[in-house]
GROMACS .gro file of C-alpha atoms in nm:
model
  125
    1GLN     CA    1   6.588   2.341   8.316
    2VAL     CA    2   6.501   2.592   8.046
    3LYS     CA    3   6.679   2.923   8.002
    4LEU     CA    4   6.531   3.216   7.809
    5VAL     CA    5   6.745   3.513   7.710
    6GLU     CA    6   6.598   3.827   7.557
    7ALA     CA    7   6.781   4.082   7.345
    8GLY     CA    8   6.705   4.375   7.119
    9GLY     CA    9   6.564   4.632   7.356
   10GLY     CA   10   6.669   4.993   7.344
   11SER     CA   11   6.558   5.353   7.317
   12VAL     CA   12   6.372   5.481   7.013
   13GLN     CA   13   6.157   5.775   6.919
   14ALA     CA   14   5.785   5.740   6.868
   15GLY     CA   15   5.709   5.586   6.532
   16GLY     CA   16   6.028   5.384   6.533
   17SER     CA   17   6.082   5.010   6.532
   18LEU     CA   18   6.261   4.749   6.736
   19ARG     CA   19   6.296   4.373   6.703
   20LEU     CA   20   6.322   4.170   7.018
   21SER     CA   21   6.455   3.816   7.022
   22CYS     CA   22   6.434   3.540   7.279
   23VAL     CA   23   6.672   3.246   7.261
   24ALA     CA   24   6.570   2.933   7.446
   25SER     CA   25   6.807   2.665   7.568
   26GLY     CA   26   6.807   2.365   7.796
   27ASN     CA   27   6.591   2.057   7.827
   28ARG     CA   28   6.286   2.155   7.627
   29LYS     CA   29   6.070   2.067   7.331
   30SER     CA   30   6.090   2.323   7.058
   31ASN     CA   31   5.718   2.361   6.987
   32ARG     CA   32   5.582   2.482   7.320
   33CYS     CA   33   5.357   2.784   7.351
   34MET     CA   34   5.566   3.098   7.401
   35GLY     CA   35   5.479   3.457   7.466
   36TRP     CA   36   5.597   3.811   7.515
   37PHE     CA   37   5.494   4.008   7.822
   38ARG     CA   38   5.566   4.363   7.930
   39GLN     CA   39   5.560   4.550   8.255
   40ALA     CA   40   5.567   4.926   8.288
   41PRO     CA   41   5.655   5.095   8.618
   42GLY     CA   42   5.363   5.078   8.857
   43LYS     CA   43   5.162   4.850   8.631
   44GLU     CA   44   5.092   4.481   8.619
   45ARG     CA   45   5.273   4.255   8.377
   46GLU     CA   46   5.059   4.194   8.070
   47ASN     CA   47   5.066   3.955   7.779
   48VAL     CA   48   5.156   4.138   7.461
   49ALA     CA   49   5.145   3.842   7.225
   50ARG     CA   50   5.171   3.464   7.227
   51ILE     CA   51   5.234   3.195   6.970
   52ASP     CA   52   5.162   2.825   6.986
   53GLY     CA   53   5.337   2.525   6.837
   54ILE     CA   54   5.162   2.557   6.503
   55LYS     CA   55   5.230   2.932   6.497
   56THR     CA   56   4.882   3.050   6.577
   57THR     CA   57   4.915   3.398   6.725
   58VAL     CA   58   4.718   3.611   6.968
   59TYR     CA   59   4.780   3.981   7.032
   60HIS     CA   60   4.684   4.234   7.294
   61THR     CA   61   4.443   4.483   7.141
   62SER     CA   62   4.684   4.770   7.204
   63VAL     CA   63   4.950   4.621   6.973
   64LYS     CA   64   4.741   4.465   6.698
   65GLY     CA   65   4.859   4.578   6.358
   66ARG     CA   66   5.186   4.713   6.499
   67PHE     CA   67   5.359   4.413   6.657
   68THR     CA   68   5.432   4.074   6.502
   69ILE     CA   69   5.533   3.767   6.699
   70SER     CA   70   5.713   3.484   6.524
   71ARG     CA   71   5.925   3.183   6.604
   72ASP     CA   72   6.210   2.990   6.445
   73ASP     CA   73   6.205   2.653   6.616
   74ALA     CA   74   6.508   2.527   6.425
   75ASN     CA   75   6.709   2.794   6.605
   76ASN     CA   76   6.510   2.794   6.931
   77THR     CA   77   6.432   3.162   6.888
   78MET     CA   78   6.119   3.372   6.921
   79TYR     CA   79   6.087   3.726   6.792
   80LEU     CA   80   5.875   4.033   6.846
   81GLN     CA   81   5.883   4.287   6.565
   82MET     CA   82   5.756   4.616   6.701
   83ASN     CA   83   5.664   4.891   6.456
   84SER     CA   84   5.501   5.231   6.499
   85LEU     CA   85   5.614   5.237   6.860
   86LYS     CA   86   5.437   5.468   7.102
   87PRO     CA   87   5.551   5.613   7.436
   88GLU     CA   88   5.297   5.388   7.607
   89ASP     CA   89   5.489   5.086   7.478
   90THR     CA   90   5.770   5.177   7.717
   91ALA     CA   91   5.823   4.882   7.951
   92MET     CA   92   6.042   4.591   8.040
   93TYR     CA   93   5.969   4.313   7.794
   94TYR     CA   94   5.989   3.950   7.899
   95CYS     CA   95   5.970   3.629   7.703
   96ALA     CA   96   5.805   3.328   7.856
   97GLU     CA   97   5.731   2.966   7.779
   98VAL     CA   98   5.474   2.722   7.908
   99TYR     CA   99   5.576   2.407   8.090
  100GLN     CA  100   5.475   2.141   7.841
  101THR     CA  101   5.201   2.208   7.592
  102ALA     CA  102   5.224   2.316   7.230
  103TYR     CA  103   4.894   2.503   7.258
  104CYS     CA  104   4.842   2.824   7.452
  105THR     CA  105   4.575   2.808   7.721
  106GLY     CA  106   4.572   3.183   7.776
  107GLY     CA  107   4.773   3.495   7.846
  108ALA     CA  108   4.779   3.490   8.224
  109LEU     CA  109   5.112   3.489   8.404
  110SER     CA  110   5.018   3.158   8.562
  111ASP     CA  111   4.986   3.000   8.217
  112PHE     CA  112   5.361   3.036   8.167
  113PHE     CA  113   5.634   2.858   8.359
  114TYR     CA  114   5.972   2.973   8.230
  115TRP     CA  115   6.072   3.340   8.216
  116GLY     CA  116   6.359   3.544   8.084
  117GLN     CA  117   6.524   3.833   8.267
  118GLY     CA  118   6.374   4.098   8.042
  119THR     CA  119   6.492   4.366   7.804
  120GLN     CA  120   6.404   4.735   7.840
  121VAL     CA  121   6.218   4.921   7.567
  122THR     CA  122   6.192   5.298   7.597
  123VAL     CA  123   5.995   5.506   7.348
  124SER     CA  124   6.026   5.883   7.362
  125SER     CA  125   5.778   6.129   7.219
   0.00000   0.00000   0.00000
């Protein structure tokens, strides 16, 4: 069983920054594809960014140039650095990991198997 625990959410003003972290534990390989998702009230959960085992990254167009995903496999931790935050970034943010592969097949919810409980990010104007 794999456990994912997010931290780092909070409330900031527009233009501010936050750094989310996701610590993974349990019976897992350290180089699996991982990703960050977010879900705003009344909206579907969407993939914000994902990173594969060789640290290739993919971003949602709405966050390109503002968010940076990274991973520290020695410490089983994934990060999401969020800069120039906008009110539309307000959402619950979830980290996720695929079941087995080091490569990322896509950003659909069904591509990911393990999920954290989420951390709330609120951006005020």
